[in-house]
Amino acid sequence: QEGLVESGGGSVQAGGSLRLSCAASRYFYTSNCLAWFRQAPGKEREGVAAFYRGLGKSYYADSVKGRFTISRDNVKDTVDLQMNSLKPEDTGMYFCAADEYDCYEFSVLKESAYKYWGQGTQVTVSS
């Protein structure tokens, strides 16, 4: 089984939508947390959305609340990120992440909580 493999990135105009998918079969049923992060050029990686198995809840960065939705596909073993009303500031490399043991509710959007990472998929939003 492969690790985490992202797909679905691309270029879109502001106001448009994209759906990212992360193939996560190796970690889908064992991870305590599954998440999406992003990194813009010259900036630190930031947590965008995460799913915490312990409480069955999803968490979002304030900057994407109401626009992005994280979901799990139990048939395909993927973690998807639906991104609507995209803004130029959403531009960046988007990464899928997973952790089995060291991720908790208070750290679901923190980079340090995740051990496994995908290679990323680029999202570019033009104004």
N, CA, C and O atoms as a DFTB+ gen file, in Angstrom:
508 C
 N C O
     1  1       0.833      -1.184       0.000
     2  2       0.000       0.000       0.000
     3  2       0.874       1.242       0.000
     4  3       1.882       1.331       0.700
     5  1       0.448       2.193      -0.810
     6  2       1.171       3.447      -0.830
     7  2       0.820       4.247       0.409
     8  3      -0.076       3.878       1.168
     9  1       1.528       5.342       0.605
    10  2       1.251       6.228       1.715
    11  2       0.071       7.112       1.388
    12  3      -1.027       6.638       1.095
    13  1       0.316       8.394       1.444
    14  2      -0.717       9.383       1.173
    15  2      -0.459      10.006      -0.193
    16  3       0.631      10.518      -0.444
    17  1      -1.440       9.967      -1.065
    18  2      -1.280      10.494      -2.412
    19  2      -2.408      11.476      -2.715
    20  3      -3.580      11.102      -2.748
    21  1      -2.039      12.729      -2.935
    22  2      -3.027      13.772      -3.213
    23  2      -3.270      13.907      -4.712
    24  3      -2.403      13.609      -5.534
    25  1      -4.479      14.365      -5.041
    26  2      -4.828      14.668      -6.422
    27  2      -5.923      15.722      -6.433
    28  3      -6.549      15.997      -5.410
    29  1      -6.144      16.307      -7.601
    30  2      -7.253      17.236      -7.761
    31  2      -6.880      18.699      -7.785
    32  3      -7.746      19.552      -7.980
    33  1      -5.614      19.010      -7.590
    34  2      -5.214      20.400      -7.647
    35  2      -5.310      20.968      -9.045
    36  3      -5.514      20.233     -10.012
    37  1      -5.163      22.273      -9.152
    38  2      -5.223      22.916     -10.453
    39  2      -5.342      24.408     -10.321
    40  3      -5.148      24.968      -9.242
    41  1      -5.665      25.052     -11.429
    42  2      -5.824      26.505     -11.457
    43  2      -7.288      26.846     -11.636
    44  3      -7.993      26.213     -12.422
    45  1      -7.739      27.845     -10.906
    46  2      -9.137      28.252     -10.961
    47  2      -9.226      29.743     -10.688
    48  3      -8.357      30.312     -10.028
    49  1     -10.264      30.366     -11.191
    50  2     -10.463      31.790     -10.906
    51  2     -11.137      31.963      -9.553
    52  3     -11.801      31.061      -9.043
    53  1     -10.947      33.139      -8.995
    54  2     -11.559      33.453      -7.711
    55  2     -13.073      33.231      -7.785
    56  3     -13.724      33.593      -8.764
    57  1     -13.615      32.624      -6.718
    58  2     -15.030      32.292      -6.700
    59  2     -15.332      30.887      -7.170
    60  3     -16.447      30.395      -6.999
    61  1     -14.350      30.244      -7.759
    62  2     -14.537      28.901      -8.274
    63  2     -14.369      27.838      -7.201
    64  3     -14.194      28.140      -6.021
    65  1     -14.428      26.587      -7.637
    66  2     -14.352      25.448      -6.719
    67  2     -13.356      24.417      -7.209
    68  3     -13.112      24.285      -8.408
    69  1     -12.783      23.686      -6.260
    70  2     -11.945      22.530      -6.559
    71  2     -12.216      21.470      -5.501
    72  3     -12.606      21.776      -4.374
    73  1     -12.002      20.236      -5.886
    74  2     -12.131      19.136      -4.927
    75  2     -10.827      18.355      -4.925
    76  3     -10.419      17.794      -5.942
    77  1     -10.186      18.328      -3.775
    78  2      -8.950      17.569      -3.607
    79  2      -9.269      16.209      -3.015
    80  3     -10.212      16.064      -2.237
    81  1      -8.482      15.223      -3.386
    82  2      -8.678      13.890      -2.850
    83  2      -7.339      13.331      -2.388
    84  3      -6.313      13.554      -3.031
    85  1      -7.347      12.617      -1.291
    86  2      -6.132      12.010      -0.756
    87  2      -6.377      10.507      -0.609
    88  3      -7.201      10.077       0.198
    89  1      -5.661       9.733      -1.387
    90  2      -5.732       8.280      -1.252
    91  2      -4.971       7.892       0.003
    92  3      -3.763       8.105       0.102
    93  1      -5.688       7.321       0.959
    94  2      -5.084       7.099       2.282
    95  2      -5.340       5.696       2.807
    96  3      -5.496       5.506       4.013
    97  1      -5.385       4.726       1.929
    98  2      -5.783       3.389       2.352
    99  2      -4.873       2.805       3.429
   100  3      -5.327       2.039       4.280
   101  1      -3.610       3.160       3.395
   102  2      -2.668       2.621       4.382
   103  2      -2.967       3.127       5.792
   104  3      -2.666       2.449       6.774
   105  1      -3.563       4.325       5.892
   106  2      -3.770       4.933       7.202
   107  2      -5.229       5.186       7.521
   108  3      -5.543       5.671       8.609
   109  1      -6.126       4.872       6.607
   110  2      -7.509       5.311       6.726
   111  2      -8.176       4.794       7.982
   112  3      -8.909       5.531       8.641
   113  1      -7.931       3.522       8.329
   114  2      -8.629       2.915       9.466
   115  2      -7.801       2.903      10.736
   116  3      -8.285       2.479      11.786
   117  1      -6.564       3.361      10.659
   118  2      -5.704       3.333      11.841
   119  2      -5.374       4.717      12.380
   120  3      -4.892       4.847      13.506
   121  1      -5.630       5.748      11.587
   122  2      -5.223       7.090      11.994
   123  2      -6.218       7.724      12.940
   124  3      -7.431       7.633      12.747
   125  1      -5.694       8.359      13.954
   126  2      -6.526       9.117      14.879
   127  2      -6.956      10.435      14.252
   128  3      -8.030      10.961      14.544
   129  1      -6.094      10.956      13.386
   130  2      -6.383      12.220      12.708
   131  2      -6.023      12.109      11.228
   132  3      -5.011      11.514      10.859
   133  1      -6.858      12.684      10.412
   134  2      -6.598      12.845       8.986
   135  2      -6.841      14.306       8.653
   136  3      -7.856      14.873       9.058
   137  1      -5.925      14.922       7.923
   138  2      -6.028      16.365       7.757
   139  2      -5.497      16.837       6.416
   140  3      -4.794      16.125       5.699
   141  1      -5.869      18.082       6.113
   142  2      -5.308      18.802       4.984
   143  2      -4.583      20.045       5.501
   144  3      -5.106      20.786       6.333
   145  1      -3.395      20.252       5.000
   146  2      -2.600      21.434       5.283
   147  2      -2.294      22.143       3.972
   148  3      -2.453      21.570       2.894
   149  1      -1.857      23.385       4.072
   150  2      -1.418      24.089       2.870
   151  2      -0.227      24.968       3.210
   152  3      -0.020      25.376       4.353
   153  1       0.549      25.241       2.163
   154  2       1.718      26.102       2.330
   155  2       1.843      27.029       1.135
   156  3       2.024      26.585       0.001
   157  1       1.746      28.311       1.403
   158  2       1.926      29.316       0.374
   159  2       3.409      29.665       0.269
   160  3       4.145      29.483       1.238
   161  1       3.860      30.155      -0.867
   162  2       5.267      30.516      -1.015
   163  2       5.714      31.496       0.060
   164  3       5.075      32.524       0.282
   165  1       6.818      31.167       0.724
   166  2       7.368      32.048       1.738
   167  2       6.650      32.022       3.073
   168  3       6.975      32.797       3.972
   169  1       5.675      31.135       3.209
   170  2       4.917      31.066       4.458
   171  2       5.038      29.678       5.082
   172  3       5.438      28.717       4.424
   173  1       4.691      29.595       6.340
   174  2       4.710      28.316       7.028
   175  2       3.497      27.479       6.624
   176  3       2.475      27.999       6.175
   177  1       3.644      26.183       6.799
   178  2       2.532      25.282       6.529
   179  2       1.457      25.482       7.591
   180  3       1.756      25.576       8.782
   181  1       0.200      25.546       7.146
   182  2      -0.891      25.763       8.092
   183  2      -1.973      24.700       7.928
   184  3      -2.234      24.217       6.826
   185  1      -2.588      24.352       9.041
   186  2      -3.681      23.398       9.003
   187  2      -4.930      24.044       8.433
   188  3      -5.292      25.156       8.818
   189  1      -5.584      23.353       7.524
   190  2      -6.783      23.871       6.871
   191  2      -8.033      23.174       7.397
   192  3      -9.006      23.828       7.771
   193  1      -8.000      21.851       7.422
   194  2      -9.155      21.077       7.861
   195  2      -8.680      19.727       8.353
   196  3      -7.692      19.187       7.854
   197  1      -9.381      19.184       9.331
   198  2      -8.965      17.901       9.897
   199  2     -10.166      17.141      10.422
   200  3     -11.191      17.717      10.789
   201  1     -10.004      15.821      10.444
   202  2     -11.012      14.939      11.014
   203  2     -10.380      14.208      12.188
   204  3      -9.326      13.587      12.051
   205  1     -11.033      14.289      13.346
   206  2     -10.535      13.651      14.559
   207  2     -11.412      12.448      14.879
   208  3     -12.585      12.600      15.218
   209  1     -10.846      11.270      14.771
   210  2     -11.607      10.037      14.947
   211  2     -12.185       9.915      16.345
   212  3     -13.293       9.405      16.513
   213  1     -11.444      10.382      17.360
   214  2     -11.867      10.191      18.734
   215  2     -13.253      10.743      19.035
   216  3     -14.000      10.165      19.824
   217  1     -13.591      11.856      18.408
   218  2     -14.891      12.471      18.634
   219  2     -15.766      12.449      17.380
   220  3     -16.920      12.876      17.413
   221  1     -15.210      11.952      16.282
   222  2     -15.971      11.934      15.043
   223  2     -16.313      13.323      14.544
   224  3     -17.369      13.537      13.948
   225  1     -15.417      14.263      14.788
   226  2     -15.683      15.664      14.433
   227  2     -14.675      16.176      13.424
   228  3     -13.565      15.659      13.291
   229  1     -15.107      17.217      12.715
   230  2     -14.228      17.898      11.765
   231  2     -13.879      19.277      12.299
   232  3     -14.663      19.886      13.027
   233  1     -12.708      19.764      11.937
   234  2     -12.207      21.044      12.426
   235  2     -11.665      21.836      11.239
   236  3     -11.122      21.268      10.291
   237  1     -11.821      23.166      11.308
   238  2     -11.413      24.019      10.202
   239  2     -10.677      25.245      10.696
   240  3     -10.957      25.769      11.774
   241  1      -9.724      25.694       9.882
   242  2      -9.111      26.992      10.135
   243  2     -10.156      28.075       9.934
   244  3     -11.044      27.932       9.094
   245  1     -10.058      29.155      10.697
   246  2     -11.035      30.240      10.585
   247  2     -11.112      30.779       9.163
   248  3     -12.179      31.191       8.709
   249  1      -9.998      30.776       8.471
   250  2      -9.943      31.369       7.136
   251  2     -10.730      30.587       6.086
   252  3     -11.006      31.110       5.006
   253  1     -11.093      29.341       6.391
   254  2     -11.794      28.525       5.393
   255  2     -13.165      28.066       5.866
   256  3     -13.884      27.411       5.112
   257  1     -13.542      28.393       7.091
   258  2     -14.845      27.970       7.608
   259  2     -15.976      28.478       6.717
   260  3     -16.004      29.642       6.317
   261  1     -16.897      27.579       6.423
   262  2     -18.023      27.939       5.577
   263  2     -17.734      27.807       4.101
   264  3     -18.651      27.886       3.284
   265  1     -16.477      27.606       3.738
   266  2     -16.102      27.475       2.323
   267  2     -15.534      26.091       2.002
   268  3     -15.757      25.567       0.911
   269  1     -14.809      25.507       2.938
   270  2     -14.173      24.205       2.718
   271  2     -14.890      23.137       3.542
   272  3     -15.409      23.416       4.623
   273  1     -14.912      21.921       3.020
   274  2     -15.504      20.794       3.741
   275  2     -14.611      19.578       3.586
   276  3     -14.271      19.182       2.471
   277  1     -14.231      18.985       4.717
   278  2     -13.444      17.759       4.689
   279  2     -14.401      16.574       4.848
   280  3     -15.355      16.631       5.624
   281  1     -14.134      15.515       4.109
   282  2     -15.003      14.345       4.199
   283  2     -14.185      13.072       3.988
   284  3     -13.109      13.096       3.391
   285  1     -14.713      11.983       4.484
   286  2     -14.068      10.682       4.338
   287  2     -14.940       9.787       3.465
   288  3     -16.148       9.689       3.683
   289  1     -14.342       9.148       2.497
   290  2     -15.055       8.207       1.642
   291  2     -14.673       6.803       2.093
   292  3     -13.559       6.345       1.841
   293  1     -15.601       6.126       2.757
   294  2     -15.312       4.816       3.323
   295  2     -15.249       3.705       2.279
   296  3     -14.846       2.584       2.589
   297  1     -15.635       4.002       1.078
   298  2     -15.552       3.009       0.005
   299  2     -14.205       3.107      -0.702
   300  3     -13.552       2.099      -0.974
   301  1     -13.808       4.330      -0.991
   302  2     -12.556       4.562      -1.709
   303  2     -11.367       4.727      -0.772
   304  3     -10.224       4.752      -1.229
   305  1     -11.618       4.840       0.538
   306  2     -10.544       5.091       1.515
   307  2      -9.803       6.381       1.183
   308  3      -8.573       6.427       1.174
   309  1     -10.569       7.411       0.914
   310  2      -9.958       8.711       0.623
   311  2     -10.446       9.762       1.609
   312  3     -11.508       9.634       2.218
   313  1      -9.649      10.784       1.742
   314  2     -10.022      11.959       2.517
   315  2     -10.086      13.111       1.526
   316  3      -9.082      13.466       0.908
   317  1     -11.254      13.684       1.381
   318  2     -11.464      14.699       0.357
   319  2     -11.620      16.082       0.969
   320  3     -12.054      16.228       2.111
   321  1     -11.261      17.087       0.194
   322  2     -11.436      18.477       0.617
   323  2     -12.171      19.218      -0.490
   324  3     -11.608      19.483      -1.552
   325  1     -13.423      19.548      -0.237
   326  2     -14.208      20.339      -1.170
   327  2     -13.959      21.806      -0.866
   328  3     -14.189      22.258       0.256
   329  1     -13.495      22.543      -1.850
   330  2     -13.151      23.951      -1.659
   331  2     -14.028      24.801      -2.560
   332  3     -13.946      24.715      -3.785
   333  1     -14.861      25.617      -1.948
   334  2     -15.762      26.508      -2.680
   335  2     -15.404      27.965      -2.417
   336  3     -14.674      28.275      -1.477
   337  1     -15.919      28.841      -3.245
   338  2     -15.689      30.290      -3.097
   339  2     -14.202      30.582      -2.898
   340  3     -13.819      31.325      -1.994
   341  1     -13.391      30.004      -3.734
   342  2     -11.943      30.137      -3.586
   343  2     -11.483      31.572      -3.768
   344  3     -12.035      32.334      -4.562
   345  1     -10.447      31.915      -3.001
   346  2      -9.875      33.248      -3.021
   347  2      -8.393      33.148      -3.424
   348  3      -7.786      32.090      -3.257
   349  1      -7.813      34.216      -3.942
   350  2      -6.385      34.173      -4.291
   351  2      -5.501      33.768      -3.115
   352  3      -4.462      33.136      -3.306
   353  1      -5.906      34.127      -1.910
   354  2      -5.107      33.769      -0.734
   355  2      -5.190      32.285      -0.381
   356  3      -4.498      31.830       0.530
   357  1      -6.022      31.532      -1.082
   358  2      -6.053      30.083      -0.903
   359  2      -4.972      29.392      -1.722
   360  3      -4.783      28.181      -1.607
   361  1      -4.281      30.136      -2.526
   362  2      -3.228      29.565      -3.360
   363  2      -2.120      28.956      -2.516
   364  3      -1.686      29.537      -1.521
   365  1      -1.670      27.774      -2.930
   366  2      -0.579      27.121      -2.224
   367  2      -0.501      25.654      -2.560
   368  3      -1.301      25.131      -3.336
   369  1       0.476      24.998      -1.965
   370  2       0.596      23.547      -2.084
   371  2      -0.215      22.932      -0.964
   372  3      -0.045      23.283       0.204
   373  1      -1.091      22.021      -1.317
   374  2      -1.955      21.388      -0.341
   375  2      -1.463      19.965      -0.064
   376  3      -1.207      19.183      -0.980
   377  1      -1.340      19.658       1.227
   378  2      -0.806      18.376       1.663
   379  2      -1.833      17.615       2.495
   380  3      -2.578      18.197       3.283
   381  1      -1.851      16.325       2.301
   382  2      -2.640      15.435       3.141
   383  2      -1.731      14.902       4.243
   384  3      -0.550      14.649       4.007
   385  1      -2.279      14.732       5.446
   386  2      -1.483      14.262       6.570
   387  2      -2.290      13.293       7.419
   388  3      -3.519      13.347       7.466
   389  1      -1.559      12.398       8.093
   390  2      -2.206      11.416       8.961
   391  2      -1.323      11.126      10.163
   392  3      -0.098      11.230      10.097
   393  1      -1.962      10.765      11.248
   394  2      -1.214      10.332      12.420
   395  2      -2.041       9.330      13.197
   396  3      -3.259       9.459      13.321
   397  1      -1.350       8.328      13.718
   398  2      -2.059       7.234      14.380
   399  2      -2.131       7.403      15.891
   400  3      -3.110       6.982      16.508
   401  1      -1.118       8.008      16.499
   402  2      -1.028       7.962      17.961
   403  2      -0.900       9.310      18.659
   404  3      -1.371       9.471      19.785
   405  1      -0.268      10.278      18.004
   406  2       0.108      11.501      18.707
   407  2      -0.738      12.710      18.351
   408  3      -0.356      13.845      18.638
   409  1      -1.869      12.478      17.737
   410  2      -2.741      13.586      17.371
   411  2      -3.965      13.589      18.279
   412  3      -4.600      12.552      18.469
   413  1      -4.296      14.743      18.836
   414  2      -5.427      14.866      19.737
   415  2      -6.283      16.052      19.310
   416  3      -5.918      16.801      18.404
   417  1      -7.416      16.210      19.967
   418  2      -8.344      17.259      19.538
   419  2      -7.680      18.639      19.547
   420  3      -7.909      19.448      18.648
   421  1      -6.862      18.900      20.563
   422  2      -6.276      20.232      20.676
   423  2      -5.191      20.482      19.635
   424  3      -4.750      21.617      19.454
   425  1      -4.753      19.405      18.939
   426  2      -3.631      19.572      18.003
   427  2      -3.975      19.180      16.574
   428  3      -3.075      19.027      15.748
   429  1      -5.257      19.013      16.265
   430  2      -5.617      18.490      14.945
   431  2      -5.161      19.374      13.796
   432  3      -4.964      18.876      12.687
   433  1      -4.989      20.657      14.022
   434  2      -4.564      21.549      12.946
   435  2      -3.116      21.994      13.096
   436  3      -2.689      22.968      12.477
   437  1      -2.365      21.275      13.921
   438  2      -0.964      21.617      14.125
   439  2      -0.058      20.659      13.345
   440  3      -0.214      19.440      13.416
   441  1       0.873      21.223      12.615
   442  2       1.767      20.430      11.783
   443  2       2.540      19.403      12.606
   444  3       2.774      18.285      12.146
   445  1       2.932      19.776      13.806
   446  2       3.758      18.915      14.647
   447  2       3.046      17.645      15.099
   448  3       3.693      16.711      15.574
   449  1       1.733      17.599      14.960
   450  2       0.968      16.443      15.416
   451  2       0.948      15.299      14.416
   452  3       0.457      14.213      14.723
   453  1       1.474      15.533      13.230
   454  2       1.338      14.549      12.155
   455  2       2.671      13.936      11.754
   456  3       3.677      14.626      11.587
   457  1       2.643      12.621      11.608
   458  2       3.853      11.888      11.246
   459  2       3.941      11.599       9.755
   460  3       5.033      11.585       9.187
   461  1       2.799      11.368       9.121
   462  2       2.796      10.937       7.725
   463  2       2.253      12.042       6.825
   464  3       1.249      12.683       7.134
   465  1       2.941      12.248       5.706
   466  2       2.605      13.341       4.796
   467  2       2.639      12.864       3.346
   468  3       3.427      11.996       2.971
   469  1       1.755      13.462       2.545
   470  2       1.813      13.244       1.122
   471  2       2.769      14.222       0.467
   472  3       3.382      15.050       1.140
   473  1       2.893      14.122      -0.858
   474  2       3.821      14.976      -1.603
   475  2       3.199      16.325      -1.958
   476  3       3.918      17.266      -2.295
   477  1       1.908      16.426      -1.888
   478  2       1.248      17.707      -2.134
   479  2       0.670      17.838      -3.532
   480  3       1.098      17.164      -4.469
   481  1      -0.309      18.719      -3.650
   482  2      -0.904      19.058      -4.935
   483  2      -1.104      20.575      -4.967
   484  3      -1.552      21.169      -3.987
   485  1      -0.771      21.190      -6.089
   486  2      -0.772      22.656      -6.181
   487  2      -2.170      23.187      -6.499
   488  3      -2.872      22.673      -7.370
   489  1      -2.545      24.222      -5.769
   490  2      -3.792      24.943      -6.025
   491  2      -3.434      26.396      -6.287
   492  3      -2.758      27.037      -5.482
   493  1      -3.896      26.908      -7.421
   494  2      -3.643      28.295      -7.783
   495  2      -4.962      28.980      -8.072
   496  3      -5.726      28.540      -8.931
   497  1      -5.228      30.066      -7.347
   498  2      -6.470      30.823      -7.529
   499  2      -6.106      32.204      -8.035
   500  3      -5.379      32.945      -7.374
   501  1      -6.607      32.544      -9.195
   502  2      -6.294      33.833      -9.805
   503  2      -7.454      34.807      -9.587
   504  3      -8.619      34.417      -9.505
   505  1      -7.093      36.070      -9.499
   506  2      -8.121      37.097      -9.262
   507  2      -8.734      37.581     -10.552
   508  3      -9.613      38.443     -10.533
